Tab-separated table of C-alpha atoms and ligand atoms in Angstrom:
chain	number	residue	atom	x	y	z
A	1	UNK	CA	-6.555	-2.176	-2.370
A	2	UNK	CA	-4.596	0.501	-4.466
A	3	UNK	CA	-6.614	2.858	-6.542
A	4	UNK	CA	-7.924	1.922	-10.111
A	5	UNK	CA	-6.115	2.981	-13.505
A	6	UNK	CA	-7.645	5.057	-16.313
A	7	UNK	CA	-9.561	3.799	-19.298
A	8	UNK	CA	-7.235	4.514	-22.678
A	9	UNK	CA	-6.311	2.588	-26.091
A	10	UNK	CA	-5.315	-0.885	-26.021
A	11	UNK	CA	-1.030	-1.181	-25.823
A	12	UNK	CA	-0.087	-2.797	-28.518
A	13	UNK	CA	2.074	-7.146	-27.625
A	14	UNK	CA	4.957	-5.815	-28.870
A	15	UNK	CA	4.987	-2.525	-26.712
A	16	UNK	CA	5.456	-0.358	-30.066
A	17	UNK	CA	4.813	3.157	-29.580
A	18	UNK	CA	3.473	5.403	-32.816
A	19	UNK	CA	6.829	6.537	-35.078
A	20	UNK	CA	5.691	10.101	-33.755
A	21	UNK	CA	6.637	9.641	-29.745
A	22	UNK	CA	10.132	9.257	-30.848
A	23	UNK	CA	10.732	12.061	-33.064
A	24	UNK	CA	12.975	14.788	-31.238
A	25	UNK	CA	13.639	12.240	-28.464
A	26	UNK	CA	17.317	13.187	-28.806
A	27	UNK	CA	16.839	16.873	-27.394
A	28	UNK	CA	14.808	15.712	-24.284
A	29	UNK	CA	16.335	13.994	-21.327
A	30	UNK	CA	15.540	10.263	-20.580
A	31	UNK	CA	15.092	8.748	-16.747
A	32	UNK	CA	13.466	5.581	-15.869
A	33	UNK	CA	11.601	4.707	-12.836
A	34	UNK	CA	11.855	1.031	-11.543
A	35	UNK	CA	8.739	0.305	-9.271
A	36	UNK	CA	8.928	-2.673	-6.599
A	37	UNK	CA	5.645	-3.486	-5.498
A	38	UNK	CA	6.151	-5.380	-2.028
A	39	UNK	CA	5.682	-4.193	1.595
A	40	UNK	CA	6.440	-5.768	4.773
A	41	UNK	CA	2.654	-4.360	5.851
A	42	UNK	CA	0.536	-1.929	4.458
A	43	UNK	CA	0.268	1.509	6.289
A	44	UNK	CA	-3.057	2.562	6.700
A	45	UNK	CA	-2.900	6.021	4.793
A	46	UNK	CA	-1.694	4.704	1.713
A	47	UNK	CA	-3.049	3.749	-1.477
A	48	UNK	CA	-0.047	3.025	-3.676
A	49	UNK	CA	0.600	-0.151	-5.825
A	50	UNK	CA	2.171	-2.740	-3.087
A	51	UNK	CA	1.091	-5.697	-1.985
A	52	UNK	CA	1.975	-7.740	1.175
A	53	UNK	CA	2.546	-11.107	1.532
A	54	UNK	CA	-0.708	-11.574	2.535
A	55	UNK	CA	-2.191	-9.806	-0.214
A	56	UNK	CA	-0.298	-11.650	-2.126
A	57	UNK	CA	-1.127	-14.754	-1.233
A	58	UNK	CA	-2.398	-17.405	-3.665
A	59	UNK	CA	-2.072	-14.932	-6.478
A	60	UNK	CA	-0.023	-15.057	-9.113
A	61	UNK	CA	1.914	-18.253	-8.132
A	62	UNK	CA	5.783	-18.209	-7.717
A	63	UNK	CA	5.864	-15.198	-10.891
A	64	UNK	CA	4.576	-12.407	-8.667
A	65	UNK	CA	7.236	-13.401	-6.007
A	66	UNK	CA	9.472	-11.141	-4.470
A	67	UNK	CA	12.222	-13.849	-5.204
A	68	UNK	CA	11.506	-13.608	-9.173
A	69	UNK	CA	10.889	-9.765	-8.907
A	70	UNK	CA	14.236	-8.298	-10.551
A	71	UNK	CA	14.734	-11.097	-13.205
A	72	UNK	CA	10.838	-10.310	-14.252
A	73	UNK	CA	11.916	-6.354	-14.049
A	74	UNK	CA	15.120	-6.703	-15.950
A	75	UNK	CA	12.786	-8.173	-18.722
A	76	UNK	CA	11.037	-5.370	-19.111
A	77	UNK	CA	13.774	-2.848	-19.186
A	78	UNK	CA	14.971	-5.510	-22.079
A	79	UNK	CA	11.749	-4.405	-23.729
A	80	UNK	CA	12.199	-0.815	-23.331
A	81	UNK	CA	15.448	-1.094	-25.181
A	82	UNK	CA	13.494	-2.772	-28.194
A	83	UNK	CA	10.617	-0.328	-28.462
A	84	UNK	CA	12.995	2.640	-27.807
A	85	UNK	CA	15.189	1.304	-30.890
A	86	UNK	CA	17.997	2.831	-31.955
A	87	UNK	CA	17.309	6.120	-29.453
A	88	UNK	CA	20.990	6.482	-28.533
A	89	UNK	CA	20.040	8.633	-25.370
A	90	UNK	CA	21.902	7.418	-22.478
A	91	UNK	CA	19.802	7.588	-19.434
A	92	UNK	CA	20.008	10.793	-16.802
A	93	UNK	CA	18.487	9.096	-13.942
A	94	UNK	CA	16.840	5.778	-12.281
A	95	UNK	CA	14.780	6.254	-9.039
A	96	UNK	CA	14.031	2.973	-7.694
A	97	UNK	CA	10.519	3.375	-5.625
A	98	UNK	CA	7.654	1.800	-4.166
A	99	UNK	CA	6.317	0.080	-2.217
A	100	UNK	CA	9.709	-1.201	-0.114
A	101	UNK	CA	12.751	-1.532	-2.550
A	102	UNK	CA	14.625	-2.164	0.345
A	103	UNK	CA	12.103	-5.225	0.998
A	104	UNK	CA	14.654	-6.776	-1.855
A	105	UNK	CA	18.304	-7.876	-1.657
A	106	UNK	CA	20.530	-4.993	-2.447
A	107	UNK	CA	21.830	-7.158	-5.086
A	108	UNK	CA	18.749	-7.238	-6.564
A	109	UNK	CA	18.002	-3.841	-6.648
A	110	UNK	CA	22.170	-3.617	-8.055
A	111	UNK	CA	21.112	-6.213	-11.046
A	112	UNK	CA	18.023	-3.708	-12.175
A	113	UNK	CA	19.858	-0.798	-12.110
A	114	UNK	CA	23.149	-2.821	-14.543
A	115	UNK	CA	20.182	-4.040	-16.694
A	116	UNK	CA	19.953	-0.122	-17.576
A	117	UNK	CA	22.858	0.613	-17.797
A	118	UNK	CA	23.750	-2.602	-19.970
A	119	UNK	CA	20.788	-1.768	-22.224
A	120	UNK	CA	20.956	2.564	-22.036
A	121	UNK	CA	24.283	3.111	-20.974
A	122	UNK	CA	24.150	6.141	-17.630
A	123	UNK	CA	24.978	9.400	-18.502
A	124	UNK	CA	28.076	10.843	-17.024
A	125	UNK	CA	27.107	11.647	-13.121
A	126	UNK	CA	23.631	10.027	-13.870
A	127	UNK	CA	21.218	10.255	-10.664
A	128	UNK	CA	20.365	6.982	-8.863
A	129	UNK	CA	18.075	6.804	-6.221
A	130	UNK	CA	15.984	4.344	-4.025
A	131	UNK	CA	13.518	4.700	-1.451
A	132	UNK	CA	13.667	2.922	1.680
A	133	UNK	CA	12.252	1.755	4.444
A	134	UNK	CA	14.090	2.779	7.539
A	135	UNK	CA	13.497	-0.818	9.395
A	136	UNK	CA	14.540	-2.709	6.046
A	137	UNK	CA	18.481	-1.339	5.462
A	138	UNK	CA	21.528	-2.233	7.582
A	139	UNK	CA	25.100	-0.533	7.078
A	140	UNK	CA	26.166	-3.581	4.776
A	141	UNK	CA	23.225	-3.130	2.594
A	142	UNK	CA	24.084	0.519	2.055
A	143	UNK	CA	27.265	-0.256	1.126
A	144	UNK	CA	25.761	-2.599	-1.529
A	145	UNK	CA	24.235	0.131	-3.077
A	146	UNK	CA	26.924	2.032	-3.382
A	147	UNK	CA	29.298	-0.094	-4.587
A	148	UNK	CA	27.146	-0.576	-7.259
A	149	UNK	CA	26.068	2.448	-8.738
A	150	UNK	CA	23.245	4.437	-6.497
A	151	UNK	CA	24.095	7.752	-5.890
A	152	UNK	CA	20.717	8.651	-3.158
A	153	UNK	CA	18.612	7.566	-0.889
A	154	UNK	CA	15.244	8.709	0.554
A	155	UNK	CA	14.168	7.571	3.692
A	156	UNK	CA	10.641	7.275	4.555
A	157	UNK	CA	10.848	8.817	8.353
A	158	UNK	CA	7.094	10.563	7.944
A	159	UNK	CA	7.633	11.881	11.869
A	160	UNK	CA	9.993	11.822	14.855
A	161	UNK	CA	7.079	11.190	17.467
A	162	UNK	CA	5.864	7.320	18.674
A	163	UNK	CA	1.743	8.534	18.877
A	164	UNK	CA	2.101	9.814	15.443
A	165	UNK	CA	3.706	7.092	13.573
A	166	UNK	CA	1.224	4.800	15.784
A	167	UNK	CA	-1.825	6.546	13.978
A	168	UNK	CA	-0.024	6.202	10.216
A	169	UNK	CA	1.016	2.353	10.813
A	170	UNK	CA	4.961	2.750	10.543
A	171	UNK	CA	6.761	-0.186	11.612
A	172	UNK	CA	10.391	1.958	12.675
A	173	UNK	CA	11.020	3.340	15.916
A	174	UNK	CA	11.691	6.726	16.108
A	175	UNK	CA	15.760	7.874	15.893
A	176	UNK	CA	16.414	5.167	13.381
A	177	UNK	CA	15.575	6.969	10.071
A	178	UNK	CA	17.998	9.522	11.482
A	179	UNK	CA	20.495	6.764	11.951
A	180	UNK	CA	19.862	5.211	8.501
A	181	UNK	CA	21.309	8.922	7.474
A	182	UNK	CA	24.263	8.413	9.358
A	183	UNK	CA	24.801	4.772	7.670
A	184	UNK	CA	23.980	6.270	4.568
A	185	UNK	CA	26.762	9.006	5.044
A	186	UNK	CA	29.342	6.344	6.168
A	187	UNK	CA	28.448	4.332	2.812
A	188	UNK	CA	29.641	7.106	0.771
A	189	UNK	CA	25.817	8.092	-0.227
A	190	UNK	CA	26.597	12.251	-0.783
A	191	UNK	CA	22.439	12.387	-1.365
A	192	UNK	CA	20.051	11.617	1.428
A	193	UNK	CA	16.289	12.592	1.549
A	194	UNK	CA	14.111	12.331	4.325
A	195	UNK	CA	10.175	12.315	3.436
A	196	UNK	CA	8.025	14.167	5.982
A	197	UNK	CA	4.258	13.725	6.671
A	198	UNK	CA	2.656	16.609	8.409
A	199	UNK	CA	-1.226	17.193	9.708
A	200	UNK	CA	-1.516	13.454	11.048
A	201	UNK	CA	-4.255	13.259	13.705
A	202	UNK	CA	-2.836	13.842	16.540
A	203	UNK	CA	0.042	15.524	15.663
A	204	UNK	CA	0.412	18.875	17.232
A	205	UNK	CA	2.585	22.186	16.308
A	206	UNK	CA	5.287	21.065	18.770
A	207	UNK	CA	5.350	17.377	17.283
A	208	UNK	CA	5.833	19.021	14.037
A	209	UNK	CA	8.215	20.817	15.288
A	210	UNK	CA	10.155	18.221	16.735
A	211	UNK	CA	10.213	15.669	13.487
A	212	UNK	CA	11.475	18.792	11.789
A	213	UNK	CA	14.345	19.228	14.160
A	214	UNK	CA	15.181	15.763	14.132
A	215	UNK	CA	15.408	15.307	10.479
A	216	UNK	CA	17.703	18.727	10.625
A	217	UNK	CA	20.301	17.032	13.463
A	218	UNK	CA	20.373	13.654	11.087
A	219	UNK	CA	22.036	16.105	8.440
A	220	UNK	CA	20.090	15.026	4.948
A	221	UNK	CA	20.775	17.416	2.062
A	222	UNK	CA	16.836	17.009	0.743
A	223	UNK	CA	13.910	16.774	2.822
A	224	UNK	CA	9.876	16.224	1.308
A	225	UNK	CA	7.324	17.174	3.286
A	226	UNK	CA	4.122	16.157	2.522
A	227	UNK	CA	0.378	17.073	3.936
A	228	UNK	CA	-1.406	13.842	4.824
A	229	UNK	CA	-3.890	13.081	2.373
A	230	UNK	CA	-6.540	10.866	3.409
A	231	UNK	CA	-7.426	8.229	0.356
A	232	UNK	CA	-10.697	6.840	-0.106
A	233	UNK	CA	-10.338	2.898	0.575
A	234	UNK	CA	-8.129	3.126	2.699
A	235	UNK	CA	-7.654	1.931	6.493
A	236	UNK	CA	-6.792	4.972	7.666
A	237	UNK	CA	-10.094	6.526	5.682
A	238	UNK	CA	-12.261	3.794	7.264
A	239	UNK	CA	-11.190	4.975	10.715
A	240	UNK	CA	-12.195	8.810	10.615
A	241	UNK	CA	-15.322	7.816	8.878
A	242	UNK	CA	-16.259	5.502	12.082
A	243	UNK	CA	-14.966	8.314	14.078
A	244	UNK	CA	-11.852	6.826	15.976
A	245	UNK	CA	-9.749	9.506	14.911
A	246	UNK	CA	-10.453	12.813	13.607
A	247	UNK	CA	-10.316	14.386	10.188
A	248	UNK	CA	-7.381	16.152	9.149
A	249	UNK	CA	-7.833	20.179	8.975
A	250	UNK	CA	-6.691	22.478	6.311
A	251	UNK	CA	-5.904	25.138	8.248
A	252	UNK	CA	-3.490	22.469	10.781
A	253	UNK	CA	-2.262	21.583	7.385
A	254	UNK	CA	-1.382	25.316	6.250
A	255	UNK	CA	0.088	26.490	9.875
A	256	UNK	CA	2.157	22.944	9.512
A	257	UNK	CA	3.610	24.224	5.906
A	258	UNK	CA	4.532	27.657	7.083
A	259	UNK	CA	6.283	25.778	10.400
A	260	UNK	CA	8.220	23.871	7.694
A	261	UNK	CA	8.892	26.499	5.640
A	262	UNK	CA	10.637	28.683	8.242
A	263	UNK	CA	12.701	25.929	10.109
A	264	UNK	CA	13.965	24.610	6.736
A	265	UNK	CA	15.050	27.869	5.224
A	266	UNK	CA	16.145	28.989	8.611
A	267	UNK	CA	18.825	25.486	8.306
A	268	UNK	CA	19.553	26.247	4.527
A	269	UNK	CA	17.622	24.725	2.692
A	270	UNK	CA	15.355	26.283	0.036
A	271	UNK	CA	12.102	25.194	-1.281
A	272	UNK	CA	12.273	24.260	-4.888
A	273	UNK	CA	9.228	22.523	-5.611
A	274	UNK	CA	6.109	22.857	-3.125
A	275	UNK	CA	6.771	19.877	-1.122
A	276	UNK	CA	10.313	20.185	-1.562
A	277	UNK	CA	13.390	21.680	0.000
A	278	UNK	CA	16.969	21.052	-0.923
A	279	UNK	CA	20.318	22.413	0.537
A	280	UNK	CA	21.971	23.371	-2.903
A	281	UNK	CA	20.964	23.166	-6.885
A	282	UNK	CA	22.994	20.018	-6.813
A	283	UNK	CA	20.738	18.451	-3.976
A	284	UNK	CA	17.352	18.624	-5.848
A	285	UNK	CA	15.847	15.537	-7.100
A	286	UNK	CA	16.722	15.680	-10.494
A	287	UNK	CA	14.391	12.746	-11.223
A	288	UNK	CA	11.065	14.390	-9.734
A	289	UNK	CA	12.613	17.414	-12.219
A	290	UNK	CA	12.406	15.301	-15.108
A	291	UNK	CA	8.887	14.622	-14.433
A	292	UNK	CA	7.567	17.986	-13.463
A	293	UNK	CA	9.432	19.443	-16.562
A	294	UNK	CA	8.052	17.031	-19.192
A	295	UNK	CA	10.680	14.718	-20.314
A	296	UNK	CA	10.736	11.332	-21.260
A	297	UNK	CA	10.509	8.264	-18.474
A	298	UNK	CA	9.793	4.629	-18.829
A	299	UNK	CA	8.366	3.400	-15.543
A	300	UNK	CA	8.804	-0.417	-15.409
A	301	UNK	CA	6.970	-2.466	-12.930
A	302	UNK	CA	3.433	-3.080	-12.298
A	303	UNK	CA	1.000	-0.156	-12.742
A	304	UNK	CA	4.084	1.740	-13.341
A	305	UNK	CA	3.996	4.709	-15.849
A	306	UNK	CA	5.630	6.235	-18.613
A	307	UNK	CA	5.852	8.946	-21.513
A	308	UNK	CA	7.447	9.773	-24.132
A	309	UNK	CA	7.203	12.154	-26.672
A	310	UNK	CA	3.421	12.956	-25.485
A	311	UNK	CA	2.454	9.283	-25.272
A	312	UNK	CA	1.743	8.058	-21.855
A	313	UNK	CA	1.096	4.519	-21.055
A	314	UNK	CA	0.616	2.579	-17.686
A	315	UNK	CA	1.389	-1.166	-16.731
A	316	UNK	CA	-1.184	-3.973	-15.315
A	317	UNK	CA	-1.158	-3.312	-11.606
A	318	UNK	CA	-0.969	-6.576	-10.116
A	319	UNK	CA	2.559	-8.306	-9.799
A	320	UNK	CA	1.239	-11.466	-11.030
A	321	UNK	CA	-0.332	-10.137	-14.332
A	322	UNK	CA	2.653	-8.319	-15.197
A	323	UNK	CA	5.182	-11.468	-14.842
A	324	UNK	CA	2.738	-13.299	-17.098
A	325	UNK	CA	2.539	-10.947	-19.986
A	326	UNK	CA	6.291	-10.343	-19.452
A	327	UNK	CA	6.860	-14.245	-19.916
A	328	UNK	CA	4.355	-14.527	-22.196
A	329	UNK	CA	6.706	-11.897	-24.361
A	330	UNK	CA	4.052	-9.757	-24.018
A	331	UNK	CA	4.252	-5.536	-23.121
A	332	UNK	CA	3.022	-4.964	-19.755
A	333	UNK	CA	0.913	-2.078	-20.653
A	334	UNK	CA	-2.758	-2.205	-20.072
A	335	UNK	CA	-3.696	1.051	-21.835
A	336	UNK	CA	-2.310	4.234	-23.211
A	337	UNK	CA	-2.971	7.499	-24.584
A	338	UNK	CA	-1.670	10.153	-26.842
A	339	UNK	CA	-1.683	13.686	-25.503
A	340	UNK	CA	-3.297	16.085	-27.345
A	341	UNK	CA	-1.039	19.823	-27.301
A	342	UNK	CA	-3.728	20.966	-25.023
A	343	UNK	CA	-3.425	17.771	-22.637
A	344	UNK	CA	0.442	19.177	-22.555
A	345	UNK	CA	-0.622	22.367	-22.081
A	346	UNK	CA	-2.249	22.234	-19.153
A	347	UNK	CA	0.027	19.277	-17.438
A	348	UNK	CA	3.162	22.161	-18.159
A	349	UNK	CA	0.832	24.848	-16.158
A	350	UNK	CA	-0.295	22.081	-13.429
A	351	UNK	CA	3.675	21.209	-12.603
A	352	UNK	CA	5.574	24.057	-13.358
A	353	UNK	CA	3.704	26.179	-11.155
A	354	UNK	CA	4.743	24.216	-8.567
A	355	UNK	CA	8.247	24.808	-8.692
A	356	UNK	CA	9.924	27.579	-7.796
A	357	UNK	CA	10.974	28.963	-11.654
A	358	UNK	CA	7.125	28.910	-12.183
A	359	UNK	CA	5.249	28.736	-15.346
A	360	UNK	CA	6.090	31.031	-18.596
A	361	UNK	CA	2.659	33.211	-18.314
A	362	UNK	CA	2.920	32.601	-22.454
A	363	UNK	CA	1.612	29.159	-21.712
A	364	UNK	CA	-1.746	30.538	-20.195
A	365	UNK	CA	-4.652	31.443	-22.149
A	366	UNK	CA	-6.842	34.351	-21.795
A	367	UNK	CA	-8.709	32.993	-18.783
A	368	UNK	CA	-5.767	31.708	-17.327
A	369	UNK	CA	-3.514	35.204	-17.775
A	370	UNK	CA	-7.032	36.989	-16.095
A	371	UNK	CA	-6.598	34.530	-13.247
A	372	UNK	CA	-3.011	35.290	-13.279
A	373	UNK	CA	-3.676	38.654	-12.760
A	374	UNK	CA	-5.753	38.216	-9.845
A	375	UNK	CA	-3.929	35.859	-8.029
A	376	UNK	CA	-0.720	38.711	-8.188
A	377	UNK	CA	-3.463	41.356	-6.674
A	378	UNK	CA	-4.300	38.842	-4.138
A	379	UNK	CA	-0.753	37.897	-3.272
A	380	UNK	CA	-0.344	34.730	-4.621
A	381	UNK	CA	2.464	35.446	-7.314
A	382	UNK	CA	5.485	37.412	-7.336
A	383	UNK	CA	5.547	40.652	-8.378
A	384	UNK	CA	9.128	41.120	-10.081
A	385	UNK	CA	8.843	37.639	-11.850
A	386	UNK	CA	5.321	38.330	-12.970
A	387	UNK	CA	7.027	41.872	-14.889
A	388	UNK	CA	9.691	39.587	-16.498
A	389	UNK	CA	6.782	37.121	-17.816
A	390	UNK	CA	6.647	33.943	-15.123
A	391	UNK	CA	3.837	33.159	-12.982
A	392	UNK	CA	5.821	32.432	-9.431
A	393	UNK	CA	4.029	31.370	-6.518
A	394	UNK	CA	4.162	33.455	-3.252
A	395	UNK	CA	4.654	31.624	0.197
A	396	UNK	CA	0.717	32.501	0.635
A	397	UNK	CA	0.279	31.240	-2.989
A	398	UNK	CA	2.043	28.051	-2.234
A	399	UNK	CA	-0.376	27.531	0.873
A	400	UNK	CA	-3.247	27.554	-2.336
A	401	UNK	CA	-1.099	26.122	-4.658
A	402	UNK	CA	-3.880	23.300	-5.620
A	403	UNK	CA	-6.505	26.506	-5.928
A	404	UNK	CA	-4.523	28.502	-7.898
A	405	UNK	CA	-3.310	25.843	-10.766
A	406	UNK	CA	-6.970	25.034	-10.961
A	407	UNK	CA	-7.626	29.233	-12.035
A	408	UNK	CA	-4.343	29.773	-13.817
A	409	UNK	CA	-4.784	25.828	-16.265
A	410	UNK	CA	-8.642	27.597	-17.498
B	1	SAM	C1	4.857	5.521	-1.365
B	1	SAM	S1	6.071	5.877	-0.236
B	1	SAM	C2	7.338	4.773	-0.697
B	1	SAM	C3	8.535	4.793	0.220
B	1	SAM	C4	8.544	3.890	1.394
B	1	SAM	N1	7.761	2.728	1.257
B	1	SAM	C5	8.062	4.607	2.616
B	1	SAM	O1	6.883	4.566	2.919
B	1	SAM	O2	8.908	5.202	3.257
B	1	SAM	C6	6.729	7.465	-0.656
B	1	SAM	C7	6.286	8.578	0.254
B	1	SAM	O3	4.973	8.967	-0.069
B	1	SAM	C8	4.423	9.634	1.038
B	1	SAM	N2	3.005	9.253	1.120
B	1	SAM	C9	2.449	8.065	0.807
B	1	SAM	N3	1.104	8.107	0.997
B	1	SAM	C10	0.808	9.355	1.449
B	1	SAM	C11	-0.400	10.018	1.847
B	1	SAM	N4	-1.580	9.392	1.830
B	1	SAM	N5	-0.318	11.305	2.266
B	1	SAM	C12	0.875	11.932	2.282
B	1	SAM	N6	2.036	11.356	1.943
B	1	SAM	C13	2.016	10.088	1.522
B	1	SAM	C14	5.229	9.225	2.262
B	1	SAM	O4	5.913	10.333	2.792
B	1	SAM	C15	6.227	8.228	1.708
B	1	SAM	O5	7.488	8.345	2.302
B	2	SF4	S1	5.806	1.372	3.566
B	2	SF4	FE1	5.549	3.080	2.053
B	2	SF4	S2	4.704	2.141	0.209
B	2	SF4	FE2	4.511	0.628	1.877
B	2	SF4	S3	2.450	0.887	2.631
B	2	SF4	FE3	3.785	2.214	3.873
B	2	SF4	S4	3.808	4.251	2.808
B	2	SF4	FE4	2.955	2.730	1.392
């Protein structure tokens, strides 16, 4: 089952957030995040909020049904709109995730997206994206999404190579995420991700090597690349703890970055955020941006979550909780908390870092600039941005990224 939420204060029925959250709201950017909490089957590395059928089953009753999914989600954008007020910001992006969007009709998935831009309004050359599933779109659903309003899709291909996506559960056959591009292209879709998984057991240089190449030919302008991480609970955690498959390695997982690293920026694409890589400016995720910079999202859907203005707050994670407090005219929210300027502090250090601007090194504190200081002796920051006042990650300091926000946020 997916991971448990935090503790925090009560939300209040009425979703009201304190008068404070909204002052300034004008000068900071505004994105929602629409979460669809269905999968055809659950792969066995992750832990995210989704729920088969199975799972699903006698739970919840016909409100936590796929069927009733959008009308239950439009409500809650509905709600947004009351406790945002009169905030006349018109929203910069939507990223519709998951779970399986694509598990839903396209219409469906059409009808949340008009519900915000009904109740926001999009700002000109607003950002709309959805994951998908690579078994779970067809050329006519593509076309769909187009037609009515999404501007990108990411496509969960996690590997080119049959043993590997044997070991991490994935339902596609290999070539068909690269021919989901080409559909994707043909729709009119100028944004296309692919998301990568590297260091699965099993997987050797050459396979890496190989899913790389692959996702180059398909011709995506955005590829993520992610280390597998192995959650506790989950299947694939189970496994390596009975020993049918071995742990994954941290130095397989380094050798695997710099392997990515080279082939992508040898094809033209440059790394913008750690596990990120995009072919221009106008390719990155602007979405993930609005996240990693601080702004304001509302993240609708079960355990979805959201801030604004330095209150964060996060839904009920089971579907069928969240339809009843939705028709019960209740919020969705199960607890919240209010950031204190330190909280903020150390969130800016923890995601800017990560990208490739970096982190002001006036946002570190004495410890932090000390760590700073030692990390550009020991290679991990960039020299001529470190004399102009940012703290940049290296190549060598991305490979430590996690160890060197942990120094730099003391
Ligand atoms: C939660 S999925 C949702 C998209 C879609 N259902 C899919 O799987 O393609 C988003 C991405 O997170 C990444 N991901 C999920 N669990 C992960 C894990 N344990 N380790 C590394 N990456 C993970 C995968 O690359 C996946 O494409
Ligand atoms: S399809 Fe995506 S969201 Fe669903 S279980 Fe697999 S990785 Fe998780």
């Amino acid at each position: 089952m997916p991971s448990a939420l935090p503790d925090g204060e009560p939300v209040p029925d009425d979703g009201a957030l304190p008068p404070h959250a909204l002052a300034g709201a004008a000068d900071r950017p505004l994105g929602f995040y629409l979460h669809v909490p269905y999968c055809a089957t659950r792969c066995g590395y992750c832990d995210f909020n989704t729920y088969t059928a199975t799972e699903l089953r006698g739970t919840g009753g016909v409100l936590a049904s796929r069927d009733h999914y959008a009308a239950t989600l439009i409500e809650e954008i509905r709600l947004a709109r009351k406790v945002l007020g009169d905030d006349p910001r018109p929203v910069r992006t939507v990223f519709v995730g998951g779970g399986t969007p694509t598990l839903l009709a396209a219409d469906d998935l059409v009808r949340m997206l008009r519900a915000v831009r009904d109740e926001f309004g999009l700002a000109p050359g607003a950002e709309v994206t959805t994951e998908a599933n690579p078994d779970s779109v067809d050329p006519a659903y593509l076309a769909t999404l187009r037609e009515g309003g999404f501007t990108r899709v990411s496509f969960g291909m996690q590997s080119a190579r049959p043993h590997v996506l044997r070991v991490l559960d994935r339902t596609h056959t290999p070539g068909r995420p690269e021919a989901c591009v080409a559909e994707a292209r043909a729709a009119g879709f100028e944004h296309v991700n692919l998301d990568l998984i590297y260091g699965t057991p099993g997987e050797s240089d050459d396979d890496w090597r190989a899913s790389l190449d692959a996702a180059l030919a398909a011709g995506p302008d955005h590829v993520s690349a992610y280390a597998l991480i192995v959650e506790e609970g989950t299947r694939l955690a189970r496994r390596i703890r009975r020993g049918e498959i071995p742990m994954t390695d941290d130095d397989v997982h380094a050798d695997r970055y710099l392997i990515a690293e080279e082939t992508l920026s040898a094809a033209g694409f440059t790394w913008y955020e750690v596990s990120n890589w995009a072919t221009s400016p106008a390719a990155r995720c602007l979405h993930n941006e609005l996240y990693w910079r601080g702004a304001d999202w509302w993240g609708a859907g079960p355990g979805a979550h959201s801030h604004v203005g330095g209150v964060r707050w996060w839904n009920v994670k089971h579907p069928g909780a969240y339809a009843a407090a939705l028709a019960a005219g209740r919020s969705p929210g199960a607890g919240r908390e209010v950031l204190t300027e330190e909280d903020r502090r150390i969130e800016r250090v923890l995601l800017e870092l990560r990208l490739r601007e970096g982190v002001p090194l006036s946002v570190l504190r004495e410890a932090g600039l000390a760590a700073s200081r030692r990390a550009l002796a020991d290679g991990l920051l960039e020299r001529g941005p470190y004399e102009e006042g940012r703290a940049v990650l290296t190549l060598r300091g991305r490979l430590l990224a996690d160890a060197v926000v942990r120094d730099l946020v003391d």
